[in-house]
Coordinates of C-alpha atoms (C1' of nucleotides) in Angstrom, one line a residue:
Chain A
X11 CA 41.6 9.5 25.2
X12 CA 44.4 9.3 22.6
X13 CA 44.0 5.7 21.5
X14 CA 40.2 5.8 20.9
X15 CA 40.3 9.0 18.8
X16 CA 39.9 7.7 15.3
X17 CA 36.9 5.4 15.8
X18 CA 35.3 6.3 19.1
X19 CA 31.8 5.7 17.7
X20 CA 31.4 3.0 15.2
X21 CA 31.0 4.4 11.6
X22 CA 27.4 3.1 11.5
X23 CA 27.7 0.2 9.1
X24 CA 24.8 0.3 6.6
X25 CA 24.2 -3.4 7.3
X26 CA 23.5 -2.5 11.0
X27 CA 20.9 0.0 9.9
X28 CA 19.2 -2.6 7.7
X29 CA 19.3 -5.1 10.6
X30 CA 17.7 -2.7 13.0
X31 CA 15.1 -1.8 10.3
X32 CA 14.2 -5.4 9.9
X33 CA 13.8 -5.8 13.7
X34 CA 11.7 -2.7 14.1
X35 CA 9.4 -3.7 11.1
X36 CA 8.3 -6.8 13.1
X37 CA 6.0 -4.6 15.2
X38 CA 2.4 -4.5 13.7
X39 CA 2.5 -0.7 13.8
X40 CA 2.3 1.6 10.8
X41 CA 5.0 3.9 12.3
X42 CA 7.2 1.2 13.7
X43 CA 9.9 2.1 11.2
X44 CA 10.8 5.8 11.1
X45 CA 14.0 7.7 11.0
X46 CA 13.6 8.8 14.6
X47 CA 12.8 5.4 16.0
X48 CA 15.7 3.9 14.0
X49 CA 18.1 6.6 15.5
X50 CA 16.8 5.8 19.0
X51 CA 17.3 2.0 18.4
X52 CA 20.8 2.6 17.1
X53 CA 21.8 5.3 19.5
X54 CA 22.6 7.8 16.7
X55 CA 21.1 11.0 15.4
X56 CA 17.7 10.4 13.8
X57 CA 18.9 11.8 10.5
X58 CA 21.9 9.5 10.3
X59 CA 20.1 7.1 8.0
X60 CA 20.1 9.8 5.2
X61 CA 23.9 9.5 5.0
X62 CA 23.5 5.9 3.8
X63 CA 20.1 5.8 2.1
X64 CA 18.6 8.4 -0.2
X65 CA 15.1 8.1 1.4
X66 CA 13.1 6.0 3.8
X67 CA 11.7 4.1 0.8
X68 CA 15.3 3.1 -0.1
X69 CA 15.9 1.8 3.4
X70 CA 12.6 -0.2 3.2
X71 CA 13.8 -1.7 0.0
X72 CA 17.0 -2.7 1.6
X73 CA 15.2 -4.2 4.6
X74 CA 12.9 -6.2 2.2
X75 CA 15.9 -7.4 0.3
X76 CA 17.5 -8.7 3.5
X77 CA 14.2 -10.4 4.3
X78 CA 14.1 -12.0 0.8
X79 CA 17.7 -13.2 1.3
X80 CA 16.9 -15.0 4.6
X81 CA 13.6 -16.4 3.2
X82 CA 15.3 -17.8 0.1
X83 CA 17.6 -19.8 2.4
X84 CA 14.6 -21.5 4.0
X85 CA 13.5 -23.1 0.7
X86 CA 14.5 -26.8 0.3
X87 CA 16.8 -27.2 -2.6
X88 CA 15.4 -30.2 -4.5
X89 CA 11.6 -30.4 -4.7
X90 CA 9.3 -31.0 -7.7
X91 CA 8.6 -27.6 -9.3
X92 CA 5.0 -27.3 -8.1
X93 CA 5.8 -28.2 -4.5
X94 CA 8.7 -25.8 -4.6
X95 CA 6.7 -22.9 -5.9
X96 CA 4.0 -23.6 -3.3
X97 CA 6.7 -23.6 -0.6
X98 CA 8.2 -20.4 -1.9
X99 CA 4.7 -18.8 -2.0
X100 CA 3.9 -19.8 1.6
X101 CA 7.3 -18.8 3.0
X102 CA 7.2 -15.3 1.3
X103 CA 3.6 -14.8 2.4
X104 CA 4.7 -15.6 6.0
X105 CA 7.8 -13.4 6.1
X106 CA 5.9 -10.4 4.7
X107 CA 3.2 -10.8 7.3
X108 CA 5.8 -11.3 10.0
X109 CA 7.4 -7.9 9.1
X110 CA 4.2 -5.9 8.5
X111 CA 5.8 -2.4 8.8
X112 CA 7.8 -3.0 5.6
X113 CA 5.7 -5.9 4.2
X114 CA 2.8 -3.5 3.8
X115 CA 4.8 -1.7 1.1
X116 CA 6.2 -4.9 -0.7
X117 CA 3.4 -4.7 -3.3
X118 CA 4.8 -1.4 -4.7
X119 CA 8.6 -1.7 -4.2
X120 CA 11.1 -3.8 -6.2
X121 CA 14.2 -4.1 -4.1
X122 CA 16.7 -4.5 -7.0
X123 CA 19.1 -6.3 -4.6
X124 CA 20.8 -9.6 -4.2
X125 CA 18.0 -11.2 -2.2
X126 CA 15.6 -10.4 -5.0
X127 CA 18.0 -11.9 -7.5
X128 CA 18.3 -15.1 -5.5
X129 CA 14.5 -15.6 -5.3
X130 CA 13.8 -14.6 -8.9
X131 CA 16.4 -17.1 -10.1
X132 CA 14.8 -19.8 -8.0
X133 CA 11.3 -19.2 -9.3
X134 CA 12.5 -18.9 -12.9
X135 CA 14.3 -22.3 -12.6
X136 CA 11.2 -23.9 -11.2
X137 CA 9.2 -22.6 -14.2
X138 CA 11.9 -23.9 -16.6
X139 CA 11.8 -27.3 -14.8
X140 CA 8.0 -27.3 -15.4
X141 CA 8.8 -27.2 -19.1
X142 CA 7.5 -23.7 -20.0
X143 CA 8.7 -21.8 -23.0
X144 CA 11.0 -18.8 -22.4
X145 CA 8.1 -16.4 -22.9
X146 CA 5.8 -18.3 -20.5
X147 CA 8.6 -18.5 -17.9
X148 CA 8.8 -14.7 -17.8
X149 CA 5.1 -14.2 -17.9
X150 CA 4.3 -16.6 -15.2
X151 CA 7.1 -15.4 -13.0
X152 CA 5.4 -12.0 -13.1
X153 CA 1.9 -13.3 -12.4
X154 CA 3.1 -15.6 -9.6
X155 CA 5.3 -13.1 -7.8
X156 CA 2.7 -10.3 -8.0
X157 CA 0.0 -12.7 -6.6
X158 CA 2.1 -13.8 -3.6
X159 CA 3.3 -10.3 -2.8
X160 CA 0.0 -8.5 -3.2
X161 CA -1.9 -10.8 -1.0
X162 CA 0.8 -10.8 1.6
X163 CA 1.0 -7.0 1.7
X164 CA -2.8 -6.9 2.1
X165 CA -2.5 -9.3 5.0
X166 CA 0.3 -7.3 6.5
X167 CA -1.9 -4.2 6.3
X168 CA -4.7 -6.1 8.0
X169 CA -2.4 -7.2 10.8
X170 CA -1.4 -3.5 11.3
X171 CA -4.9 -2.3 11.4
X172 CA -6.2 -4.8 13.9
X173 CA -2.9 -4.3 15.9
X174 CA -3.2 -7.8 17.2
X175 CA -3.8 -11.3 15.9
X176 CA -7.5 -11.7 16.0
X177 CA -9.2 -15.1 15.7
X178 CA -9.6 -16.3 12.1
X179 CA -13.4 -16.2 12.2
X180 CA -13.3 -12.5 13.0
X181 CA -10.9 -11.6 10.2
X182 CA -13.6 -11.0 7.5
X183 CA -12.5 -10.1 4.0
X184 CA -15.9 -8.5 3.4
X185 CA -18.2 -7.1 6.1
X186 CA -21.8 -8.1 6.0
X187 CA -23.7 -5.1 4.4
X188 CA -25.4 -3.1 7.2
X189 CA -28.5 -2.1 5.3
X190 CA -31.2 -4.6 4.3
X191 CA -32.2 -2.7 1.1
X192 CA -30.4 -5.2 -1.1
X193 CA -33.3 -6.3 -3.3
X194 CA -31.5 -4.6 -6.2
X195 CA -28.6 -6.9 -5.8
X196 CA -29.9 -10.5 -5.9
X197 CA -26.5 -12.1 -6.6
X198 CA -25.0 -10.3 -3.6
X199 CA -27.9 -11.5 -1.4
X200 CA -27.5 -15.1 -2.7
X201 CA -23.8 -15.3 -1.9
X202 CA -23.5 -13.0 1.1
X203 CA -22.8 -15.8 3.5
X204 CA -20.0 -17.2 1.3
X205 CA -18.5 -13.7 0.9
X206 CA -18.5 -12.9 4.6
X207 CA -16.7 -16.1 5.4
X208 CA -13.8 -15.4 3.1
X209 CA -10.5 -14.3 4.6
X210 CA -7.2 -13.1 3.2
X211 CA -5.1 -16.3 3.7
X212 CA -7.8 -18.4 2.0
X213 CA -8.1 -16.0 -0.9
X214 CA -4.3 -16.2 -1.2
X215 CA -4.4 -20.0 -1.3
X216 CA -7.1 -19.9 -4.0
X217 CA -5.2 -17.4 -6.1
X218 CA -2.0 -19.4 -5.8
X219 CA -3.8 -22.6 -6.9
X220 CA -5.3 -20.8 -9.9
X221 CA -1.8 -19.7 -11.1
X222 CA -0.1 -23.0 -10.4
X223 CA -3.0 -24.9 -12.2
X224 CA -2.5 -22.6 -15.2
X225 CA 1.2 -23.4 -15.3
X226 CA 0.4 -27.2 -14.9
X227 CA -2.1 -27.1 -17.7
X228 CA 0.5 -25.6 -20.1
X229 CA 3.0 -28.3 -19.2
X230 CA 0.4 -31.0 -19.8
X231 CA -0.2 -29.5 -23.3
X232 CA 3.5 -29.5 -24.1
X233 CA 4.1 -33.1 -23.1
Chain B
X138 CA -27.2 39.9 10.1
X139 CA -30.4 38.6 11.6
X140 CA -31.8 36.7 8.6
X141 CA -28.6 34.7 7.9
X142 CA -28.2 33.7 11.4
X143 CA -29.3 30.0 11.4
X144 CA -27.4 28.7 8.4
X145 CA -24.8 31.3 7.5
X146 CA -22.2 28.7 6.5
X147 CA -23.5 25.5 4.9
X148 CA -23.5 22.6 7.3
X149 CA -20.8 20.9 5.3
X150 CA -22.7 18.0 3.6
X151 CA -20.6 14.8 3.9
X152 CA -21.2 14.2 0.2
X153 CA -19.4 17.4 -0.5
X154 CA -16.4 16.3 1.5
X155 CA -16.3 13.0 -0.5
X156 CA -16.6 14.9 -3.8
X157 CA -13.7 17.1 -2.8
X158 CA -11.6 14.1 -1.7
X159 CA -12.2 12.4 -5.1
X160 CA -11.1 15.5 -6.9
X161 CA -8.0 16.0 -4.8
X162 CA -7.0 12.3 -5.2
X163 CA -6.6 12.7 -8.9
X164 CA -3.2 14.4 -8.3
X165 CA -0.4 11.9 -8.5
X166 CA 1.0 13.0 -5.1
X167 CA 1.2 10.9 -2.0
X168 CA 0.0 13.8 0.1
X169 CA -2.7 15.1 -2.3
X170 CA -5.4 14.1 0.1
X171 CA -4.9 15.3 3.7
X172 CA -7.2 16.9 6.3
X173 CA -5.5 20.3 5.8
X174 CA -5.7 20.3 2.0
X175 CA -9.3 19.2 2.2
X176 CA -10.1 22.0 4.6
X177 CA -8.4 24.5 2.3
X178 CA -10.3 23.1 -0.7
X179 CA -13.6 23.4 1.0
X180 CA -12.9 26.7 2.9
X181 CA -13.5 25.1 6.3
X182 CA -11.4 24.2 9.3
X183 CA -8.8 21.4 8.6
X184 CA -10.3 19.3 11.3
X185 CA -13.9 19.6 10.0
X186 CA -13.6 16.2 8.3
X187 CA -13.4 14.5 11.7
X188 CA -17.0 15.5 12.5
X189 CA -18.2 13.3 9.7
X190 CA -15.5 10.6 9.3
X191 CA -13.9 8.7 12.2
X192 CA -10.4 8.8 10.5
X193 CA -8.8 9.6 7.2
X194 CA -8.9 5.9 6.2
X195 CA -12.7 6.1 6.6
X196 CA -12.8 9.1 4.2
X197 CA -10.6 7.3 1.8
X198 CA -13.0 4.4 1.9
X199 CA -15.9 6.7 1.2
X200 CA -14.0 8.3 -1.8
X201 CA -13.2 4.8 -3.2
X202 CA -16.9 3.8 -2.8
X203 CA -17.9 6.9 -4.8
X204 CA -15.4 6.0 -7.5
X205 CA -16.7 2.4 -7.6
X206 CA -20.3 3.8 -7.9
X207 CA -19.3 6.0 -10.9
X208 CA -17.2 3.2 -12.5
X209 CA -20.1 0.6 -12.2
X210 CA -22.3 3.0 -14.2
X211 CA -19.8 2.8 -17.1
X212 CA -20.2 -0.9 -17.5
X213 CA -22.4 -1.9 -20.5
X214 CA -25.5 -3.9 -19.2
X215 CA -25.7 -6.8 -21.5
X216 CA -22.4 -8.5 -22.6
X217 CA -21.3 -12.1 -22.5
X218 CA -19.9 -12.9 -19.1
X219 CA -16.2 -13.0 -20.1
X220 CA -16.3 -9.7 -22.1
X221 CA -18.2 -8.1 -19.2
X222 CA -15.6 -9.2 -16.6
X223 CA -12.8 -8.0 -18.9
X224 CA -14.5 -4.6 -19.2
X225 CA -15.1 -4.4 -15.5
X226 CA -11.4 -5.2 -14.9
X227 CA -10.2 -2.6 -17.3
X228 CA -12.5 0.1 -16.1
X229 CA -11.6 -0.5 -12.4
X230 CA -7.9 -0.6 -13.2
X231 CA -8.3 2.7 -15.0
X232 CA -10.2 4.6 -12.4
X233 CA -7.9 3.4 -9.6
X234 CA -4.9 4.7 -11.6
X235 CA -6.7 7.9 -12.4
X236 CA -7.2 8.6 -8.6
X237 CA -3.8 7.5 -7.4
X238 CA -3.8 9.2 -4.0
X239 CA -6.7 6.9 -2.9
X240 CA -6.1 4.2 -5.5
X241 CA -2.8 3.4 -3.9
X242 CA -4.7 2.2 -0.8
X243 CA -7.5 0.3 -2.6
X244 CA -5.5 -3.0 -2.1
X245 CA -6.0 -2.9 1.6
X246 CA -9.4 -1.2 2.1
X247 CA -12.9 -2.6 1.7
X248 CA -15.3 0.3 1.3
X249 CA -18.4 -1.5 2.7
X250 CA -20.6 1.0 0.8
X251 CA -23.2 1.0 -1.9
X252 CA -20.7 1.4 -4.7
X253 CA -19.0 -1.8 -3.6
X254 CA -22.3 -3.6 -3.3
X255 CA -23.2 -2.6 -6.9
X256 CA -19.9 -3.9 -8.4
X257 CA -19.8 -7.0 -6.3
X258 CA -23.3 -7.9 -7.4
X259 CA -22.3 -7.3 -11.1
X260 CA -19.3 -9.5 -10.9
X261 CA -21.2 -12.3 -9.0
X262 CA -23.9 -12.3 -11.7
X263 CA -21.3 -12.7 -14.4
X264 CA -19.9 -15.7 -12.6
X265 CA -23.4 -17.1 -12.2
X266 CA -24.0 -16.5 -15.9
X267 CA -20.8 -18.4 -16.6
X268 CA -22.3 -21.4 -14.9
X269 CA -20.1 -21.7 -11.9
X270 CA -21.2 -23.5 -8.7
X271 CA -22.1 -21.3 -5.7
X272 CA -18.8 -22.1 -4.1
X273 CA -16.8 -21.3 -7.2
X274 CA -18.8 -18.0 -7.7
X275 CA -17.6 -16.8 -4.3
X276 CA -14.0 -18.1 -4.7
X277 CA -13.5 -16.6 -8.1
X278 CA -15.1 -13.3 -7.2
X279 CA -12.4 -13.1 -4.5
X280 CA -9.5 -14.1 -6.8
X281 CA -10.7 -11.8 -9.6
X282 CA -11.3 -8.7 -7.5
X283 CA -8.0 -9.0 -5.6
X284 CA -6.2 -9.4 -8.9
X285 CA -7.7 -6.3 -10.5
X286 CA -7.3 -4.1 -7.4
X287 CA -3.8 -5.2 -6.4
X288 CA -2.3 -4.5 -9.8
X289 CA -4.2 -1.2 -10.1
X290 CA -2.9 -0.1 -6.7
X291 CA 0.6 -1.0 -7.7
X292 CA 0.2 1.0 -10.9
X293 CA -1.2 4.0 -8.9
X294 CA 1.9 3.8 -6.6
X295 CA 4.1 3.8 -9.7
X296 CA 2.3 6.9 -11.0
X297 CA 2.8 8.7 -7.7
X298 CA 6.5 7.8 -7.5
X299 CA 7.4 8.9 -11.0
X300 CA 5.1 12.0 -10.5
X301 CA 4.4 12.1 -14.2
X302 CA 3.4 9.7 -17.0
X303 CA 6.7 8.4 -18.3
X304 CA 6.8 6.7 -21.7
X305 CA 5.9 3.0 -21.5
X306 CA 9.3 1.7 -22.4
X307 CA 10.8 3.5 -19.4
X308 CA 8.3 2.1 -16.9
X309 CA 10.2 -1.1 -16.0
X310 CA 8.7 -3.7 -13.7
X311 CA 12.2 -5.0 -12.8
X312 CA 15.3 -3.0 -13.2
X313 CA 18.3 -4.6 -14.9
X314 CA 20.7 -5.8 -12.2
X315 CA 23.6 -3.5 -11.8
X316 CA 26.3 -6.0 -10.9
X317 CA 27.6 -8.5 -13.4
X318 CA 28.3 -11.2 -10.8
X319 CA 25.3 -13.2 -11.8
X320 CA 27.0 -16.5 -12.7
X321 CA 25.3 -18.0 -9.6
X322 CA 21.9 -17.2 -11.2
X323 CA 21.8 -18.8 -14.6
X324 CA 18.0 -18.6 -15.0
X325 CA 18.0 -14.9 -14.1
X326 CA 20.7 -14.3 -16.8
X327 CA 18.8 -16.3 -19.4
X328 CA 15.6 -14.4 -18.9
X329 CA 16.9 -10.9 -17.9
X330 CA 15.8 -9.3 -21.2
X331 CA 12.3 -10.7 -20.8
X332 CA 12.1 -9.6 -17.2
X333 CA 13.2 -6.0 -17.8
X334 CA 10.7 -5.6 -20.6
X335 CA 7.7 -6.4 -18.3
X336 CA 5.6 -3.5 -17.2
X337 CA 2.7 -3.3 -14.7
X338 CA -0.2 -3.0 -17.2
X339 CA 1.0 -6.0 -19.2
X340 CA 1.4 -8.1 -16.0
X341 CA -2.2 -7.1 -15.1
X342 CA -3.4 -8.3 -18.5
X343 CA -1.6 -11.6 -18.1
X344 CA -3.0 -12.1 -14.6
X345 CA -6.5 -11.2 -15.7
X346 CA -6.3 -13.7 -18.5
X347 CA -5.1 -16.5 -16.2
X348 CA -8.1 -16.0 -13.9
X349 CA -10.6 -15.7 -16.7
X350 CA -9.2 -18.8 -18.4
X351 CA -9.5 -20.7 -15.1
X352 CA -13.2 -19.7 -14.9
X353 CA -13.7 -20.7 -18.6
X354 CA -12.1 -24.1 -18.1
X355 CA -14.5 -24.8 -15.2
X356 CA -17.5 -23.9 -17.3
X357 CA -16.3 -26.1 -20.2
X358 CA -16.1 -29.0 -17.7
X359 CA -19.6 -28.4 -16.4
X360 CA -21.3 -28.4 -19.9
Chain C
dA169 C1' 36.3 16.5 4.4
dC170 C1' 33.0 15.0 7.0
dC171 C1' 29.3 14.9 10.2
dT172 C1' 25.7 16.8 13.1
dG173 C1' 21.3 18.3 14.6
dA174 C1' 18.4 22.4 14.5
dA175 C1' 14.8 23.5 11.7
dC176 C1' 11.3 23.3 7.9
dA177 C1' 7.1 22.1 6.3
dC178 C1' 4.3 19.1 6.9
dC179 C1' 1.2 14.8 9.0
dG180 C1' -3.5 12.6 11.8
dT181 C1' -6.0 13.4 15.6
dT182 C1' -7.8 15.2 20.2
dC183 C1' -10.3 18.1 23.4
dA184 C1' -10.5 22.4 26.1
dA185 C1' -12.7 26.4 25.1
dG186 C1' -15.9 28.9 23.0
dT187 C1' -20.8 30.2 20.8
Chain D
dA232 C1' -25.9 21.2 21.9
dC233 C1' -22.8 22.0 18.7
dC234 C1' -18.7 23.5 16.7
dT235 C1' -14.0 25.4 16.5
dG236 C1' -9.2 25.6 16.2
dA237 C1' -5.2 25.5 19.2
dA238 C1' -2.3 22.1 20.4
dC239 C1' -0.1 17.4 20.7
dA240 C1' 2.9 14.1 19.2
dC241 C1' 4.6 12.9 15.5
dC242 C1' 6.4 12.6 10.2
dG243 C1' 10.5 12.8 6.1
dT244 C1' 14.0 15.6 4.7
dT245 C1' 17.4 19.5 4.2
dC246 C1' 21.4 22.3 5.0
dA247 C1' 23.8 25.8 7.8
dA248 C1' 26.9 25.3 11.1
dG249 C1' 30.1 23.1 13.3
dT250 C1' 34.6 19.8 14.2

DNA sequence: ACCTGAACACCGTTCAAGT
DNA sequence: ACCTGAACACCGTTCAAGT
C-alpha cells in the first residue's frame, strides 16, 4: 500500500473528461451527456467535472472543440476554394449530426479553442484564395459558418427527437396542415406539396449553394 | 356553495395557458417557462398543462405559433416583395429575441399551427410576386425562413446567457484568441480584428442580404 | 491544500387515488 | 368521467465536511 499512495487514482486528466463527453454525445438522447452519466462513465464522483470545467456548457464547448479539431484533420489540404468549402461544410454538418447531444447546442456556443482556430483559419484562407476583399472575407466567413452550423444543429435536434434514423421520406421539414380551411392562404395551398417534401439536409444543401454562389459572383466581378 | 358547484374554478382554457406561456417566455432566463412556474402563474396545479399539451415542447410550439400570429399582423400589407421580405425578417428576428425562453428553441421546432400558416403564405406570395418559378419559391422559402429563425434563436440564446442587454460593442460573436501561438494560422491573424468586431445582428443582416440578393438575381435573369 | 459527496433547488412526466 | 397532486427519476451546481 505504500508505493501506490501518491497517485492511487489517476488525477482525472481533463482531456479524458472531454474524450468521454465526446463518446457519450454520440447517443441521440437529449440527456446523453450529464454530470452524473459522465461520472459513471469515468468511475468518479458525478461532481468531479466541476473541478475542471466551470459549467456543463464549458464542457460542451470543450467537446465541440475536440470534434472541430478531428473534423479539420479530415479536410484534404489542396482543393480549389469552392470544392474545399463544400467539403468543409459537409464534414462539419456530418460530425455535428453524429454527436447530436452536443451538436444540438453548436448553433449557440463558440468554443474559443484550438479546434475552432484551425477551422476558422482554413475557411478564411479559402475565401482569400477566392479573391475576396478583407471585409468580404470576414463577412462571408460569418455567413458561411452560421449557415453550416445552424442547419447541422437543427438536424441534430431532429435526430434526437425521432431517437432513431427514420427513412428520408418520413423526415418532413413541414408537416402537411391538418385542417382544410386554407382558402385564406392560396400560396400555401399552391406550394403545399413542395413544402412537405423538403427535408433538413436538402435545405442545408440549398443554403450552402446560395452562399457559395454569392462568393463566386463576387470573385467573377473582381476578375 | 350549491350554485357555484359546476364551474367553481374555470376549466383552464388552453388559450389562457398559451397566453401565460408567452408572457413568461419574455424573461431572458433558460428556466422562465416550466410546468411549475406556469402552474404558479395560473394558480393551478403544476401538472395541469399536461391535460392540454402532450409535452412542454408542444406548449412551446403553441406559444411560438401565437407569437407568429401576432407578428404576422404587424407586417404592412402592400409593399414591394423585397421590402416586405426584409420587414418580415426583421419583425420575426425581433419577436424571437423578445421571447428568448421559447425563441431559443424556434430553430428546431415547427409549430404546425395557424400562425405558421399565415406567415408561410405571406412569404410564399412575396416570392411569387418576385417572379420565381414554383420550385424556386419553395426552395427560397426554406432558405429564407431557416436563415431568419436560426440567427434569431442564436441571438435569443445570447440574451439568455448574458441575462441582460449588454452594450453592442461587448457582444462579440467571436472572442479574441487568448494564446499568442497563432503563427500556424496566418489567415486568422490577418482577420482577427474583423472577426472580433462581428456581432449576431450584423451577421443576420449580412445573411439576409445574401439570400435576398440571390432571389433578386434570379428574377433579373427571368425578365 | 485539496478533494469528496451530501444536499439544494430545481426539472418533465406519470398514474394511483380521489371526487 | 374527470381531475388532482404525490411521486418518480432525473437535472446542474454548491459548499460543509472530511482527509
